Short mmCIF file of C-alpha atoms in Angstrom, two decimals:
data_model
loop_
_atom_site.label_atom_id
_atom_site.label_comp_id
_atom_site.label_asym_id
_atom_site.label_seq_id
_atom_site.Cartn_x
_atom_site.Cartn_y
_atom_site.Cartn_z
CA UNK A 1 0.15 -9.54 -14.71
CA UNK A 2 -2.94 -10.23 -12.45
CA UNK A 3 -5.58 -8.67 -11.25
CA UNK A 4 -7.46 -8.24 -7.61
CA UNK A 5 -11.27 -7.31 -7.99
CA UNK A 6 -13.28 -5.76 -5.90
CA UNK A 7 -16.70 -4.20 -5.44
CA UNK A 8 -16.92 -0.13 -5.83
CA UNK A 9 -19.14 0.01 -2.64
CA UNK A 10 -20.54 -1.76 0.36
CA UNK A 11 -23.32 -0.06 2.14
CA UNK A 12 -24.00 -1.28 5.92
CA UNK A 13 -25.80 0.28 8.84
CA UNK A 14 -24.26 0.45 12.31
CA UNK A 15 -24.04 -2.90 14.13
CA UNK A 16 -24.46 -4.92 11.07
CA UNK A 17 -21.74 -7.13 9.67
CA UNK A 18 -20.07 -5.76 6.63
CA UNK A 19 -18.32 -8.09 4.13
CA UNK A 20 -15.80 -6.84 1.43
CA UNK A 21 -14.21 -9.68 -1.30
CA UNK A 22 -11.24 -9.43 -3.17
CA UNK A 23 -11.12 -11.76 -6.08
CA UNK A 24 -8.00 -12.48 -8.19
CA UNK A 25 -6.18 -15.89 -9.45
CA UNK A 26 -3.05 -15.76 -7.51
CA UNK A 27 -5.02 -16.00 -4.25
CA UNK A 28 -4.57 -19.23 -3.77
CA UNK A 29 -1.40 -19.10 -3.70
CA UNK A 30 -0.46 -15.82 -1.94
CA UNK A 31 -1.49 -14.09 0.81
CA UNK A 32 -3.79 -11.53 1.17
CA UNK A 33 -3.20 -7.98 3.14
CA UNK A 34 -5.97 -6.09 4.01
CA UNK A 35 -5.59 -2.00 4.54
CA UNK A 36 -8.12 0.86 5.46
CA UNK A 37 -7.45 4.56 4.72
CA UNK A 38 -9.53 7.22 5.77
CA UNK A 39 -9.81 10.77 4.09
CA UNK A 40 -6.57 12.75 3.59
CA UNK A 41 -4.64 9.71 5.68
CA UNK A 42 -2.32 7.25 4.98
CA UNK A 43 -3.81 3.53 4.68
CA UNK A 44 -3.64 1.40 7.53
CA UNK A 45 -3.09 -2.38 7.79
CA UNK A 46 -6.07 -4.28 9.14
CA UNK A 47 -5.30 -8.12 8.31
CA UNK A 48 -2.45 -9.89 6.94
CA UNK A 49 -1.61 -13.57 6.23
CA UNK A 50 -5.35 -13.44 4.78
CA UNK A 51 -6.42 -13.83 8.34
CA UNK A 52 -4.19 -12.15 11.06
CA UNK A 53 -4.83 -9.28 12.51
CA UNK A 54 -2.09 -6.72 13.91
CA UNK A 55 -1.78 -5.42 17.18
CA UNK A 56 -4.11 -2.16 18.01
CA UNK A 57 -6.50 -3.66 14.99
CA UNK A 58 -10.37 -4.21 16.99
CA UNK A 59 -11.46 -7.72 16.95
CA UNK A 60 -14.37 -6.58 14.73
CA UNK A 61 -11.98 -6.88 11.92
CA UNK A 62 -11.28 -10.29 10.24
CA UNK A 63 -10.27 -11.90 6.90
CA UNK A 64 -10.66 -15.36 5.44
CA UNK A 65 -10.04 -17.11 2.27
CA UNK A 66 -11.51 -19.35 -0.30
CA UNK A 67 -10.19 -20.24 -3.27
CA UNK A 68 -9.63 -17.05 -5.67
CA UNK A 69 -11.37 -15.22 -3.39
CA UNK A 70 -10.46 -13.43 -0.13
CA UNK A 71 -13.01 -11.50 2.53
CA UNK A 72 -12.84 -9.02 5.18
CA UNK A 73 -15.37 -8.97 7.28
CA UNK A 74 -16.39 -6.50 10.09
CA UNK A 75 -19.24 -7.16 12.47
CA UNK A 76 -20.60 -4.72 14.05
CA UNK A 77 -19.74 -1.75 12.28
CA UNK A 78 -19.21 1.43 13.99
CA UNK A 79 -19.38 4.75 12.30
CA UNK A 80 -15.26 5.02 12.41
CA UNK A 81 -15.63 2.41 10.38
CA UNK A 82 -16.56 4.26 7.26
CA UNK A 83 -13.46 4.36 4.55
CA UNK A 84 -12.31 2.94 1.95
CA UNK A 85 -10.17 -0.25 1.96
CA UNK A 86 -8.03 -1.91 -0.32
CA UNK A 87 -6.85 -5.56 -1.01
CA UNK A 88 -3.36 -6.65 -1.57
CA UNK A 89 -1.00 -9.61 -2.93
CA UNK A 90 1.99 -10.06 -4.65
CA UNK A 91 3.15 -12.78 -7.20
CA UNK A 92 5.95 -15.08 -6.87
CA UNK A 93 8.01 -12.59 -9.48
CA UNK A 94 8.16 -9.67 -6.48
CA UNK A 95 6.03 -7.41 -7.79
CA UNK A 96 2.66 -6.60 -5.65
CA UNK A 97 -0.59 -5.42 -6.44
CA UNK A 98 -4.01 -3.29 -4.68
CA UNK A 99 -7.30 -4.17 -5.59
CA UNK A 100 -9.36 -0.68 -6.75
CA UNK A 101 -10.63 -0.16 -3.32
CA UNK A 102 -14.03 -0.86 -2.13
CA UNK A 103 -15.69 2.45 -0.23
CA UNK A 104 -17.34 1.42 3.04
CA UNK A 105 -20.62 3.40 3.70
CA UNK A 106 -21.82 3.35 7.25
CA UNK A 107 -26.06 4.14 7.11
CA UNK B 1 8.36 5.21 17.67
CA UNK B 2 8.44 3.75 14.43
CA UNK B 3 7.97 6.68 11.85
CA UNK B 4 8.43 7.02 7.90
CA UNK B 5 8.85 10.64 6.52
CA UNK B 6 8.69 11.35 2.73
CA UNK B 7 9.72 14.68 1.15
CA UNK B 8 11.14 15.89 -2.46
CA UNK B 9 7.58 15.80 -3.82
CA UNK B 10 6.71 19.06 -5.50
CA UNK B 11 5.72 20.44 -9.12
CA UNK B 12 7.65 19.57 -11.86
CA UNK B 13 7.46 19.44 -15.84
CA UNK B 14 6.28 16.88 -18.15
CA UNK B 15 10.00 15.28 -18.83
CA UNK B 16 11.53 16.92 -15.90
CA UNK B 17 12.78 14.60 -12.79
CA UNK B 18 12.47 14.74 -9.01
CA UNK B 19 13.86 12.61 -6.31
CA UNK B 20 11.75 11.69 -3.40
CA UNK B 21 13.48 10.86 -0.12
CA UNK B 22 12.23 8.92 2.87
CA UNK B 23 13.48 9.25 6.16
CA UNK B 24 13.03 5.92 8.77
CA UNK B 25 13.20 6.04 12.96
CA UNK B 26 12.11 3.75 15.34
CA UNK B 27 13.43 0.82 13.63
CA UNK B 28 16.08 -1.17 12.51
CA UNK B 29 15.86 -0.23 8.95
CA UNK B 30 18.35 -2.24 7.39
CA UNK B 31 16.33 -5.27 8.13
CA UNK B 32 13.52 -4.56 6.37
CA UNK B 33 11.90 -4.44 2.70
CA UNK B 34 10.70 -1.23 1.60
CA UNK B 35 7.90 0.51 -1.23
CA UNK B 36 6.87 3.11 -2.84
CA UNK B 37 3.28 3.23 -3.17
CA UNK B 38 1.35 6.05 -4.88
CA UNK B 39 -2.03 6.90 -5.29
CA UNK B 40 -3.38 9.50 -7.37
CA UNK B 41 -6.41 12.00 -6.34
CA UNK B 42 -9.63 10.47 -5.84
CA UNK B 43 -7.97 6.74 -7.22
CA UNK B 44 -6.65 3.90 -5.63
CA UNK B 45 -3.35 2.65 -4.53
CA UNK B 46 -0.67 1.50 -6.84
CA UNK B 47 2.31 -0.02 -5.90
CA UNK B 48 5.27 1.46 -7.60
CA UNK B 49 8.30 0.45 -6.53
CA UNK B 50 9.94 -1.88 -3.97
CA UNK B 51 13.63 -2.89 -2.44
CA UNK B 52 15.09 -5.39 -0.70
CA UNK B 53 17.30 -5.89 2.22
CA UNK B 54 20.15 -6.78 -0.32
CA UNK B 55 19.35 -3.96 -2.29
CA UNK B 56 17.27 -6.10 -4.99
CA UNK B 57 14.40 -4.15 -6.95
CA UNK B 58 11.27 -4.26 -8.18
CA UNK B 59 8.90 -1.92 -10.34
CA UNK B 60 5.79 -2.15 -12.07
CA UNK B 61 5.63 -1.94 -15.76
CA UNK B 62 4.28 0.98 -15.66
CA UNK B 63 7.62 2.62 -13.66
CA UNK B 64 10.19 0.29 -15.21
CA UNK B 65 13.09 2.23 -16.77
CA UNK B 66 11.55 5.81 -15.95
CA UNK B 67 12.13 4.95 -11.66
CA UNK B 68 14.91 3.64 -9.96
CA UNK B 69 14.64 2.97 -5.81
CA UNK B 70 17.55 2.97 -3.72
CA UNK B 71 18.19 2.79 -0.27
CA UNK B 72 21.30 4.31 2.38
CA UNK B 73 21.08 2.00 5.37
CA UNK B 74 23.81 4.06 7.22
CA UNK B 75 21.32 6.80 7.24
CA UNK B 76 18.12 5.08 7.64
CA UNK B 77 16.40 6.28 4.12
CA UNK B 78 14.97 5.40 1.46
CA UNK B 79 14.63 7.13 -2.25
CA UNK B 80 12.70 7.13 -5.75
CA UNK B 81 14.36 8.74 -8.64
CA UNK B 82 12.03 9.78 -10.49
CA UNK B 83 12.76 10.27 -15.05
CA UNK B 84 11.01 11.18 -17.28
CA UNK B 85 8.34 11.71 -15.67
CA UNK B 86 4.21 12.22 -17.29
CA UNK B 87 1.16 13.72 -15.94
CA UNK B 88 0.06 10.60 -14.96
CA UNK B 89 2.81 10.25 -12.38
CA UNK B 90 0.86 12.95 -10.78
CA UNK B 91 -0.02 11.39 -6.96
CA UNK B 92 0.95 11.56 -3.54
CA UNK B 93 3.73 9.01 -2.82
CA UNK B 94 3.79 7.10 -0.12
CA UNK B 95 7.07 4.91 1.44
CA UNK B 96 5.96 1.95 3.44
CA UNK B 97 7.59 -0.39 5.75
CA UNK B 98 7.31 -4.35 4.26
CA UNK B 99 5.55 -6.40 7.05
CA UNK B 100 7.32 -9.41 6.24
CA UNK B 101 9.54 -11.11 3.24
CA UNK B 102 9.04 -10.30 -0.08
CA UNK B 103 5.20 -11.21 -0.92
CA UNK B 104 4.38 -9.46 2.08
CA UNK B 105 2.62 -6.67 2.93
CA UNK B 106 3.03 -2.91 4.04
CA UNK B 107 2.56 -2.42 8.10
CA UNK B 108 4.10 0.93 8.58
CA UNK B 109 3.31 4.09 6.43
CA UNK B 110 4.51 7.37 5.81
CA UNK B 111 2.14 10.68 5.66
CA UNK B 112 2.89 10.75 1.56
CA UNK B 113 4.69 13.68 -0.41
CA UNK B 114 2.57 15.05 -3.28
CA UNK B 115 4.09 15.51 -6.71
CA UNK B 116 2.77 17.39 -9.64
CA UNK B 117 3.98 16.72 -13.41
CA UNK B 118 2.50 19.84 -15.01
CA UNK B 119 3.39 22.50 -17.40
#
């Protein structure tokens, strides 16, 4: 079994670039999937592939990845932007895995 | 428009079962991977349970033997059986769409179906 870490909390005011990291060993070798879920909703893909971003998804939002470690950033934050949001992989045996979540606080 | 729709969630004994049901539209649901994904109040998401389009499965060891997930293409849904079950099973479950082939991830979700194991 593996494990994706990732900080409790991020704290950004609006217009600054927030930066969330997902660490885990398998990154390397899988791809990361990014989601964000709001209060009392479901989550919400943001990024996939590490670095793609689905249709509907604002440009703010992108992912890259180095090593064990995967990031999503989002520049110029927006108020909406406040949630929490959750890393995900999977290992080569089919079974997949969230980071704890990282809460997003907008100043 | 591509929907998921969970139900059977509801309160339910420590030991007692409960079969969740999820209902797809909008897409060709025999084509794609599907999970179970629940996430307990105030915690994060954990993955639970997934199938493929050949009806292989997958569980968590925390799920494995207690859960079983099953799918009926012919009416576009998806289940989890649900055994044994503990108060730490306690969570809304989700049913989510795989974006992709197995390793992927989850682009279409469901609004969740709360279950309670309590006495």
């Amino acid at each position: 079994s593996y494990e994706l870490t990732q900080p409790p909390s991020v704290s950004v005011s609006p217009g600054q670039t927030a930066r969330i990291t997902c660490s885990g060993d398998a990154l390397p070798k899988q791809y990361a999937y990014w989601y964000q879920q709001k209060p009392g909703q479901a989550p919400v893909l943001v990024i996939y592939k590490d670095s793609e971003r689905p249709s509907g998804i604002p440009e703010r939002f992108s992912g890259s990845s180095s090593g064990t470690t995967v990031t999503l950033t989002i520049s110029g934050v927006q108020a909406e932007d406040e949630a929490d949001y959750y890393c995900q992989s999977a290992d080569s045996s089919g079974t997949y895995k969230f980071g704890g979540g990282t809460k997003l606080t907008v100043l | 428009e591509v929907q998921l729709v969970e139900s059977g969630g509801g309160l339910v004994q420590p030991g007692g079962s409960l079969r969740l049901s999820c209902a797809a539209s909008g897409f060709t649901f025999s084509s794609y991977d599907m999970h179970w994904v629940r996430q307990a109040t105030g915690k994060g998401l954990e993955w639970v349970s997934a199938i493929g389009t050949a009806g292989d499965t997958y569980y968590p060891g925390s799920v494995k033997g207690r859960f079983t997930i099953s799918r009926e293409n012919a009416k576009n849904s998806l289940y989890l059986q649900m055994n044994s079950l503990r108060a730490g099973d306690t969570a809304v479950y989700y049913c989510a769409r795989a974006s992709g082939p197995q390793g992927g991830g989850m682009d279409v979700w469901g609004q969740g179906t709360t279950v309670t194991v309590s006495s």
